[in-house]
Amino acid sequence: MAHQDTTAPASGATTKVSLLTLTAMVVGSMVGAGVFSLPRRFAQETGVMGALIAWVVAGAGMLMLAFVFQRLAMRKPDLDAGVYAYAKAGFGEYTGFFAAAGYWASACVGNVTYWVLIMSTLGQWIPALGAGDTVLALALSTVGLWLFFLLVRRGIKEATAINRIVTVAKVIPIIVFVILALFVFDPSAFAENWGGADYAGSLFDQVRGTMLVTVFVFLGVEGASVYSRHAKRREDVGRATILGFVSVFAIFASVTIVSYGIMPMAEIAELRQPSMAGVLEAAVGEWGSVFVGVGLIISVLGAYLAWTLMAAEVLFVAAKDRDMPRFLARQSDRDVPVNALLLSTSLSQVVLVLTYFSEDAFDFALDMTAVMTLIPFLLAALYAVKLRATRETYDGAPPSTLRGDLVITVLASVYTAFLVFAAGLSLVLVSFLFYAPATVLFLMTRREQGRRVFAPAELLLFLVVLAVAVVAVIGLVGGWISI
């Protein structure tokens, strides 16, 4: 069927999906490349005790954040593409644009890491692919990038159905890894890894060093919220968020902890990514590496599909709300935001090319993906605090609800702010090198509408963003910021 673009399709044309599909979107978004890199990333920073504390902190904090998205979905059912919409509703149009642009960019950068990791995995058996950074790897990744563009362009319904199938297929190998690791679990190795290796710092430093890793693997907890306009029932958005989070948290924590019972921490820290393959190879032999490699490719392709959908969705809703240029609000008769999808794929292509010229592109891209998501997360949590403080949407709410929501929203905000601190000044500063030039899209939108470019408060915020970006450039040139 031919694709005819429209800027305002009838609401009845919006594809509706079930609780199961929404939950699969959350799980599919969260279970991607990150889980397969957990053993090495944790072993580089901490031992068993630090890992346990880190997962308790991350689990509790992310659970609070998941509760925030659940409550916002119920209290503000008119707001679609949650992460962006909540920032705009709470703190103004430019702040909303800021959140939308950052979230969108993080999704596009994250998608590039998926292709690099796929090629790196295949590189174990095809030397020409190297660590995912050769010319052949770049060419094959480019082909995959645009094949997925064509797949999603065929229609939202087809893409989400495929994602649901892939989600089941990719969780099975991870569960098998945990079970096999438990069968060969060595209590003495586990005990030796308890306090951490000699290179690990204090317990606080160990826990702090793992925080950004947990952010990356938990990205996607907001997946149902971002895709909320397609839910059959609004309450399914919150249910899918909590169901997806609890399921994935159990998987991530298990993968990390059982690995300490297979090998010394220092050896795990030196494994090639995906490190889960090296751990299983040490446990059961060479076939374990092949098994994990196949599972990784399935997992990453599923996560890539989910994140491609979400990246385009954020741009589309922002443009529909007149916070992005009009051309991004166009969608096909199959409910696909084609121009937003095209721009997202194009940005991923640019970043993919840049990885060819970078030495540590994979780890840096992982960290930048997490950092650029933190600010939108923090704004959403602060909006929930604002609703509770002003009691907007709380008319007639019992005292228990008021107390509970106060605790949840404040804890989620404090946790997210701590993550920004844990990320470190360098990464936060570098992230503003995207935010400042991305403001051009905001200016284009205002010109289309014939409105004043900046309101006074918006101009002040933009000047702060620009100043931080200038500091980042000075730091990179001066050498006191390293990437």
Coordinates of C-alpha atoms in Angstrom, one line a residue:
M1 CA 0.0 0.0 0.0
A2 CA 1.3 3.5 -0.8
H3 CA 2.2 5.7 2.1
Q4 CA 0.4 9.1 2.1
D5 CA 1.7 11.6 4.6
T6 CA -0.7 13.5 6.8
T7 CA -0.1 16.0 9.6
A8 CA -3.1 15.4 11.7
P9 CA -4.5 11.8 11.4
A10 CA -7.8 11.0 13.0
S11 CA -7.4 9.8 16.5
G12 CA -9.1 6.6 15.6
A13 CA -6.3 5.8 13.2
T14 CA -3.8 5.4 16.2
T15 CA -2.8 1.8 16.6
K16 CA -3.8 0.4 20.1
V17 CA -1.7 -2.2 21.9
S18 CA -2.4 -4.4 24.9
L19 CA -0.8 -4.6 28.4
L20 CA 1.3 -7.6 27.2
T21 CA 2.7 -5.6 24.3
L22 CA 3.4 -2.5 26.4
T23 CA 5.2 -4.7 29.0
A24 CA 7.2 -6.3 26.2
M25 CA 8.1 -2.7 25.1
V26 CA 9.5 -2.0 28.6
V27 CA 11.4 -5.3 28.8
G28 CA 12.5 -5.1 25.2
S29 CA 13.8 -1.6 25.7
M30 CA 15.7 -2.5 28.9
V31 CA 17.1 -5.9 28.0
G32 CA 19.6 -4.9 25.3
A33 CA 23.4 -4.6 25.1
G34 CA 23.8 -3.5 28.7
V35 CA 23.1 -6.9 30.3
F36 CA 25.7 -8.7 28.3
S37 CA 28.4 -6.2 29.4
L38 CA 27.5 -6.2 33.1
P39 CA 30.1 -8.7 34.4
R40 CA 33.1 -6.7 33.1
R41 CA 31.6 -3.3 33.9
F42 CA 30.9 -4.2 37.5
A43 CA 34.2 -6.1 38.0
Q44 CA 36.1 -3.0 36.8
E45 CA 34.7 -1.1 39.7
T46 CA 33.6 -3.3 42.6
G47 CA 33.4 -6.7 44.3
V48 CA 30.4 -8.7 45.5
M49 CA 29.6 -6.4 48.5
G50 CA 29.7 -3.3 46.4
A51 CA 27.7 -4.9 43.7
L52 CA 25.0 -6.0 46.1
I53 CA 24.8 -2.5 47.6
A54 CA 24.7 -0.9 44.1
W55 CA 21.9 -3.1 43.0
V56 CA 19.9 -2.3 46.1
V57 CA 20.4 1.4 45.7
A58 CA 19.8 1.3 41.9
G59 CA 16.8 -1.0 42.3
A60 CA 15.1 1.1 45.0
G61 CA 15.9 4.3 43.1
M62 CA 14.7 3.1 39.7
L63 CA 11.6 1.6 41.4
M64 CA 10.8 5.0 42.7
L65 CA 11.3 6.4 39.3
A66 CA 9.1 3.7 37.8
F67 CA 6.4 4.6 40.4
V68 CA 6.7 8.2 39.3
F69 CA 6.0 7.3 35.7
Q70 CA 3.1 5.1 36.8
R71 CA 1.5 7.9 38.8
L72 CA 2.1 10.6 36.2
A73 CA 0.4 8.3 33.6
M74 CA -2.7 8.1 35.8
R75 CA -2.7 11.7 37.0
K76 CA -1.9 13.3 33.6
P77 CA -3.6 10.9 31.1
D78 CA -3.7 13.7 28.5
L79 CA 0.1 13.9 28.3
D80 CA 1.7 11.6 25.7
A81 CA 5.3 10.7 25.2
G82 CA 5.8 11.1 29.0
V83 CA 9.4 12.1 29.4
Y84 CA 9.2 15.0 27.1
A85 CA 5.6 16.0 28.0
Y86 CA 6.1 16.1 31.7
A87 CA 9.1 18.4 31.5
K88 CA 7.1 20.8 29.3
A89 CA 4.0 20.8 31.5
G90 CA 6.1 21.4 34.6
F91 CA 8.7 23.8 33.5
G92 CA 7.9 25.5 30.2
E93 CA 8.3 25.0 26.5
Y94 CA 12.1 25.3 26.2
T95 CA 12.7 23.0 29.1
G96 CA 10.3 20.5 27.4
F97 CA 12.3 20.9 24.2
F98 CA 15.5 20.4 26.2
A99 CA 14.2 17.1 27.6
A100 CA 12.8 15.9 24.2
A101 CA 16.1 16.7 22.4
G102 CA 18.2 15.0 25.0
Y103 CA 16.1 11.9 25.3
W104 CA 15.9 11.6 21.5
A105 CA 19.7 12.0 21.1
S106 CA 20.4 9.4 23.8
A107 CA 18.2 6.9 22.0
C108 CA 20.0 7.5 18.8
V109 CA 23.5 7.2 20.3
G110 CA 22.4 4.1 22.2
N111 CA 21.3 2.5 19.0
V112 CA 24.7 2.9 17.5
T113 CA 26.3 1.0 20.4
Y114 CA 24.0 -1.9 19.5
W115 CA 25.5 -2.2 16.1
V116 CA 29.0 -1.9 17.3
L117 CA 28.5 -4.6 19.9
I118 CA 26.8 -6.9 17.3
M119 CA 29.8 -6.5 15.0
S120 CA 32.3 -7.0 17.9
T121 CA 30.5 -10.2 18.8
L122 CA 30.7 -11.5 15.3
G123 CA 34.3 -10.4 15.2
Q124 CA 35.2 -13.3 17.4
W125 CA 34.6 -15.6 14.4
I126 CA 35.0 -13.1 11.5
P127 CA 38.3 -11.2 12.1
A128 CA 37.5 -8.7 9.4
L129 CA 34.9 -7.2 11.7
G130 CA 37.4 -6.5 14.4
A131 CA 35.9 -4.9 17.5
G132 CA 33.0 -3.5 15.4
D133 CA 35.2 -0.6 14.2
T134 CA 36.4 -1.7 10.8
V135 CA 35.3 -0.6 7.3
L136 CA 33.4 -3.9 6.8
A137 CA 31.7 -3.6 10.2
L138 CA 30.7 0.0 9.4
A139 CA 29.2 -1.0 6.1
L140 CA 27.3 -4.0 7.5
S141 CA 26.0 -1.8 10.4
T142 CA 24.8 0.8 7.9
V143 CA 22.9 -1.8 6.0
G144 CA 21.3 -3.0 9.2
L145 CA 20.5 0.5 10.3
W146 CA 18.5 1.2 7.1
L147 CA 16.8 -2.2 6.9
F148 CA 15.3 -1.5 10.3
F149 CA 14.2 1.9 9.1
L150 CA 12.3 0.1 6.3
L151 CA 10.8 -2.4 8.8
V152 CA 9.5 0.2 11.2
R153 CA 8.2 2.3 8.2
R154 CA 6.0 -0.6 7.2
G155 CA 3.9 0.1 10.3
I156 CA 3.7 0.4 14.1
K157 CA 1.5 -2.7 14.5
E158 CA 4.0 -5.0 12.7
A159 CA 7.0 -3.6 14.5
T160 CA 5.5 -4.0 18.0
A161 CA 4.3 -7.5 17.2
I162 CA 7.9 -8.5 16.2
N163 CA 9.2 -6.8 19.3
R164 CA 7.0 -8.9 21.5
I165 CA 8.3 -12.1 19.9
V166 CA 11.9 -11.1 20.1
T167 CA 11.5 -10.1 23.8
V168 CA 10.6 -13.7 24.7
A169 CA 13.4 -15.1 22.5
K170 CA 16.1 -12.9 24.0
V171 CA 15.3 -13.4 27.7
I172 CA 15.6 -17.2 27.5
P173 CA 19.4 -17.2 26.9
I174 CA 20.0 -14.8 29.8
I175 CA 18.0 -17.0 32.2
V176 CA 19.9 -20.1 30.9
F177 CA 23.2 -18.3 31.6
V178 CA 22.2 -17.7 35.2
I179 CA 21.1 -21.3 35.7
L180 CA 24.3 -22.7 34.2
A181 CA 26.5 -20.3 36.2
L182 CA 24.7 -21.5 39.4
F183 CA 25.6 -25.2 38.6
V184 CA 29.3 -24.4 38.4
F185 CA 29.3 -21.7 41.1
D186 CA 32.5 -21.7 43.2
P187 CA 31.9 -20.4 46.8
S188 CA 35.7 -19.9 47.3
A189 CA 35.9 -17.6 44.2
F190 CA 32.8 -15.8 45.4
A191 CA 34.4 -15.2 48.8
E192 CA 37.6 -13.9 47.4
N193 CA 35.7 -11.4 45.3
W194 CA 33.6 -10.2 48.2
G195 CA 35.5 -7.1 49.2
G196 CA 36.9 -6.3 45.7
A197 CA 40.3 -6.5 44.1
D198 CA 43.3 -4.4 45.0
Y199 CA 42.5 -1.8 42.4
A200 CA 39.1 -1.1 43.8
G201 CA 38.8 2.0 45.9
S202 CA 36.6 2.6 49.0
L203 CA 33.2 1.0 49.2
F204 CA 31.6 4.4 48.4
D205 CA 33.8 4.8 45.4
Q206 CA 33.0 1.3 44.2
V207 CA 29.3 1.8 44.5
R208 CA 29.4 5.2 42.8
G209 CA 31.5 3.8 40.0
T210 CA 28.7 1.3 39.1
M211 CA 25.9 3.8 39.1
L212 CA 26.2 4.9 35.5
V213 CA 26.2 1.3 34.4
T214 CA 22.9 0.7 36.2
V215 CA 21.4 3.7 34.6
F216 CA 22.2 2.4 31.1
V217 CA 20.8 -1.0 31.7
F218 CA 17.6 0.4 33.2
L219 CA 17.0 2.8 30.3
G220 CA 13.6 1.8 28.9
V221 CA 11.8 1.7 32.2
E222 CA 9.8 4.7 30.8
G223 CA 9.1 2.8 27.6
A224 CA 5.4 2.4 28.2
S225 CA 5.0 6.0 29.2
V226 CA 6.7 7.2 26.0
Y227 CA 4.4 5.0 23.9
S228 CA 1.3 5.8 26.0
R229 CA -0.9 7.2 23.1
H230 CA -1.1 3.6 21.8
A231 CA -2.3 2.0 25.0
K232 CA -5.8 0.4 24.9
R233 CA -6.3 1.3 28.5
R234 CA -4.5 4.2 30.2
E235 CA -4.0 2.2 33.4
D236 CA -2.0 -0.4 31.4
V237 CA 0.8 2.2 31.1
G238 CA 1.6 2.1 34.8
R239 CA 1.1 -1.7 35.1
A240 CA 3.5 -2.4 32.2
T241 CA 6.1 -0.1 33.7
I242 CA 6.1 -1.9 37.1
L243 CA 5.8 -5.4 35.6
G244 CA 8.7 -4.8 33.2
F245 CA 10.9 -3.2 35.8
V246 CA 10.5 -6.0 38.4
S247 CA 11.2 -8.7 35.8
V248 CA 14.3 -7.0 34.4
F249 CA 15.7 -6.1 37.8
A250 CA 15.8 -9.7 38.9
I251 CA 17.6 -10.7 35.7
F252 CA 20.2 -7.9 35.8
A253 CA 21.1 -8.5 39.5
S254 CA 21.4 -12.2 39.0
V255 CA 23.7 -12.0 36.0
T256 CA 26.1 -9.7 37.9
I257 CA 26.2 -11.6 41.2
V258 CA 26.6 -15.2 39.8
S259 CA 29.5 -14.1 37.6
Y260 CA 31.6 -13.5 40.8
G261 CA 31.3 -17.2 41.6
I262 CA 33.0 -18.2 38.3
M263 CA 36.2 -16.2 38.0
P264 CA 38.4 -13.9 39.9
M265 CA 37.2 -10.3 39.7
A266 CA 40.4 -9.1 38.0
E267 CA 40.0 -11.6 35.3
I268 CA 36.4 -10.7 34.7
A269 CA 37.5 -7.1 34.4
E270 CA 39.8 -8.0 31.5
L271 CA 37.3 -9.9 29.4
R272 CA 36.4 -8.8 25.9
Q273 CA 32.8 -7.5 25.5
P274 CA 30.3 -9.1 25.6
S275 CA 31.9 -10.2 28.9
M276 CA 29.0 -12.5 29.7
A277 CA 30.3 -14.7 26.9
G278 CA 33.7 -15.0 28.5
V279 CA 32.2 -15.9 31.9
L280 CA 30.1 -18.6 30.4
E281 CA 33.0 -19.9 28.4
A282 CA 35.0 -20.2 31.6
A283 CA 32.1 -22.1 33.2
V284 CA 31.1 -24.6 30.5
G285 CA 33.6 -24.3 27.6
E286 CA 33.7 -22.7 24.2
W287 CA 30.1 -23.4 23.3
G288 CA 29.1 -21.1 26.1
S289 CA 30.6 -18.1 24.2
V290 CA 28.7 -19.0 21.1
F291 CA 25.5 -19.5 23.0
V292 CA 25.8 -16.0 24.6
G293 CA 26.8 -14.5 21.2
V294 CA 23.6 -15.7 19.5
G295 CA 21.5 -14.5 22.5
L296 CA 23.2 -11.1 22.4
I297 CA 22.4 -10.6 18.7
I298 CA 18.8 -11.5 19.2
S299 CA 18.6 -9.3 22.3
V300 CA 20.3 -6.3 20.8
L301 CA 18.2 -6.4 17.6
G302 CA 15.0 -6.4 19.7
A303 CA 16.2 -3.5 21.9
Y304 CA 17.2 -1.6 18.8
L305 CA 13.7 -2.0 17.4
A306 CA 12.1 -0.8 20.6
W307 CA 14.4 2.2 20.9
T308 CA 13.9 3.1 17.2
L309 CA 10.2 3.3 17.9
M310 CA 10.6 5.4 21.0
A311 CA 13.1 7.8 19.5
A312 CA 10.8 8.6 16.6
E313 CA 7.8 8.8 18.9
V314 CA 9.3 11.5 21.1
L315 CA 10.2 13.7 18.0
F316 CA 6.7 13.2 16.5
V317 CA 4.8 14.1 19.7
A318 CA 7.0 17.1 20.3
A319 CA 6.4 18.3 16.7
K320 CA 2.7 17.6 17.0
D321 CA 2.6 19.8 20.1
R322 CA 4.5 22.5 18.1
D323 CA 7.7 22.2 20.0
M324 CA 9.7 20.8 17.1
P325 CA 9.6 21.8 13.4
R326 CA 6.3 20.9 11.6
F327 CA 7.9 18.4 9.2
L328 CA 8.5 16.0 12.1
A329 CA 4.8 15.8 12.8
R330 CA 4.0 14.1 9.5
Q331 CA 3.0 10.4 9.6
S332 CA 2.0 7.8 7.2
D333 CA -1.4 6.1 6.8
R334 CA 0.1 3.2 8.9
D335 CA 0.6 5.4 11.9
V336 CA 4.3 5.8 11.4
P337 CA 6.0 9.2 12.1
V338 CA 8.1 8.8 8.9
N339 CA 10.1 12.1 9.0
A340 CA 10.9 11.7 12.7
L341 CA 12.0 8.1 12.0
L342 CA 14.1 9.3 9.1
L343 CA 15.8 12.0 11.2
S344 CA 16.5 9.5 14.0
T345 CA 18.0 7.0 11.7
S346 CA 20.1 9.7 10.0
L347 CA 21.5 10.9 13.4
S348 CA 22.4 7.3 14.2
Q349 CA 24.1 7.0 10.9
V350 CA 26.3 10.1 11.6
V351 CA 27.2 8.8 15.1
L352 CA 28.0 5.4 13.6
V353 CA 30.5 6.9 11.1
L354 CA 32.1 8.9 14.0
T355 CA 32.7 5.6 15.9
Y356 CA 35.0 4.5 13.1
F357 CA 37.4 7.4 14.0
S358 CA 37.1 6.9 17.8
E359 CA 39.2 4.6 20.0
D360 CA 36.9 4.0 22.9
A361 CA 33.6 4.8 21.1
F362 CA 31.6 1.9 22.6
D363 CA 32.2 2.6 26.3
F364 CA 31.9 6.4 25.8
A365 CA 28.7 6.0 23.8
L366 CA 27.2 3.8 26.6
D367 CA 28.0 6.5 29.2
M368 CA 26.8 9.4 27.1
T369 CA 23.5 7.5 26.4
A370 CA 23.0 7.3 30.2
V371 CA 24.0 10.8 31.0
M372 CA 21.8 12.4 28.3
T373 CA 18.8 10.5 29.7
L374 CA 19.3 11.6 33.3
I375 CA 18.2 15.2 32.8
P376 CA 14.9 14.3 31.2
F377 CA 14.4 11.7 34.0
L378 CA 15.2 14.3 36.7
L379 CA 12.7 16.8 35.1
A380 CA 10.0 14.2 35.1
A381 CA 10.6 13.4 38.8
L382 CA 10.6 17.1 39.7
Y383 CA 7.3 17.5 37.9
A384 CA 5.8 14.8 40.0
V385 CA 7.2 16.7 43.1
K386 CA 5.6 19.9 41.8
L387 CA 2.2 18.2 41.3
R388 CA 2.3 16.8 44.9
A389 CA 3.5 20.2 46.3
T390 CA 0.7 22.1 44.6
R391 CA -1.8 19.2 45.1
E392 CA -2.8 19.5 41.4
T393 CA -4.8 16.4 40.5
Y394 CA -4.9 15.5 44.3
D395 CA -8.4 16.8 45.1
G396 CA -10.0 14.5 47.6
A397 CA -7.0 12.3 47.9
P398 CA -6.7 10.6 51.3
P399 CA -3.7 11.4 53.6
S400 CA -2.1 8.1 53.0
T401 CA -1.9 8.8 49.2
L402 CA -0.5 12.3 49.9
R403 CA 2.2 10.9 52.2
G404 CA 3.1 8.0 49.9
D405 CA 3.4 10.2 46.8
L406 CA 5.5 12.7 48.6
V407 CA 8.0 10.0 49.7
I408 CA 8.1 8.4 46.2
T409 CA 8.5 11.7 44.2
V410 CA 11.2 13.1 46.6
L411 CA 13.2 9.9 46.7
A412 CA 13.0 9.6 42.9
S413 CA 14.3 13.1 42.5
V414 CA 17.1 12.7 45.0
Y415 CA 18.2 9.4 43.4
T416 CA 18.3 10.9 39.9
A417 CA 20.2 13.9 41.1
F418 CA 22.7 11.6 42.7
L419 CA 23.1 9.8 39.4
V420 CA 24.0 13.1 37.8
F421 CA 26.7 13.6 40.5
A422 CA 27.9 10.0 40.0
A423 CA 28.3 10.5 36.3
G424 CA 31.0 13.0 36.9
L425 CA 31.5 16.6 35.7
S426 CA 33.2 15.7 32.4
L427 CA 30.3 13.6 31.0
V428 CA 27.7 16.1 32.1
L429 CA 29.6 19.0 30.5
V430 CA 30.2 17.1 27.2
S431 CA 26.4 16.4 27.0
F432 CA 25.8 20.1 26.7
L433 CA 27.8 20.1 23.4
F434 CA 24.6 18.6 21.9
Y435 CA 22.1 20.6 23.8
A436 CA 23.4 24.0 22.7
P437 CA 23.4 23.4 18.9
A438 CA 20.1 21.4 19.1
T439 CA 18.4 24.6 20.2
V440 CA 18.4 25.5 16.5
L441 CA 15.4 23.2 16.1
F442 CA 13.6 25.1 18.8
L443 CA 14.4 28.4 17.1
M444 CA 13.1 27.0 13.8
T445 CA 9.9 26.1 15.5
R446 CA 9.3 29.5 16.9
R447 CA 10.0 31.2 13.5
E448 CA 7.4 28.9 11.9
Q449 CA 4.9 30.1 14.4
G450 CA 5.8 33.7 14.1
R451 CA 6.5 33.9 17.8
R452 CA 9.2 35.7 19.8
V453 CA 12.3 33.5 19.7
F454 CA 12.8 33.4 23.5
A455 CA 10.7 34.5 26.4
P456 CA 12.9 36.2 29.1
A457 CA 13.1 33.0 31.3
E458 CA 13.9 30.9 28.2
L459 CA 16.6 33.2 27.1
L460 CA 18.2 33.0 30.6
L461 CA 18.1 29.2 30.4
F462 CA 19.6 29.2 26.9
L463 CA 22.4 31.4 28.0
V464 CA 23.2 29.0 30.9
V465 CA 23.2 26.1 28.4
L466 CA 25.4 28.0 26.0
A467 CA 27.8 28.9 28.8
V468 CA 28.1 25.3 30.0
A469 CA 28.8 24.2 26.4
V470 CA 31.6 26.8 26.1
V471 CA 33.1 25.5 29.3
A472 CA 33.0 22.0 27.8
V473 CA 34.8 23.1 24.7
I474 CA 37.5 24.9 26.7
G475 CA 37.9 21.8 28.9
L476 CA 38.3 19.5 25.9
V477 CA 40.8 21.9 24.2
G478 CA 42.7 22.5 27.5
G479 CA 42.8 18.8 28.3
W480 CA 41.1 18.8 31.7
I481 CA 38.1 17.1 30.2
S482 CA 38.8 13.7 28.7
I483 CA 36.4 11.5 26.8

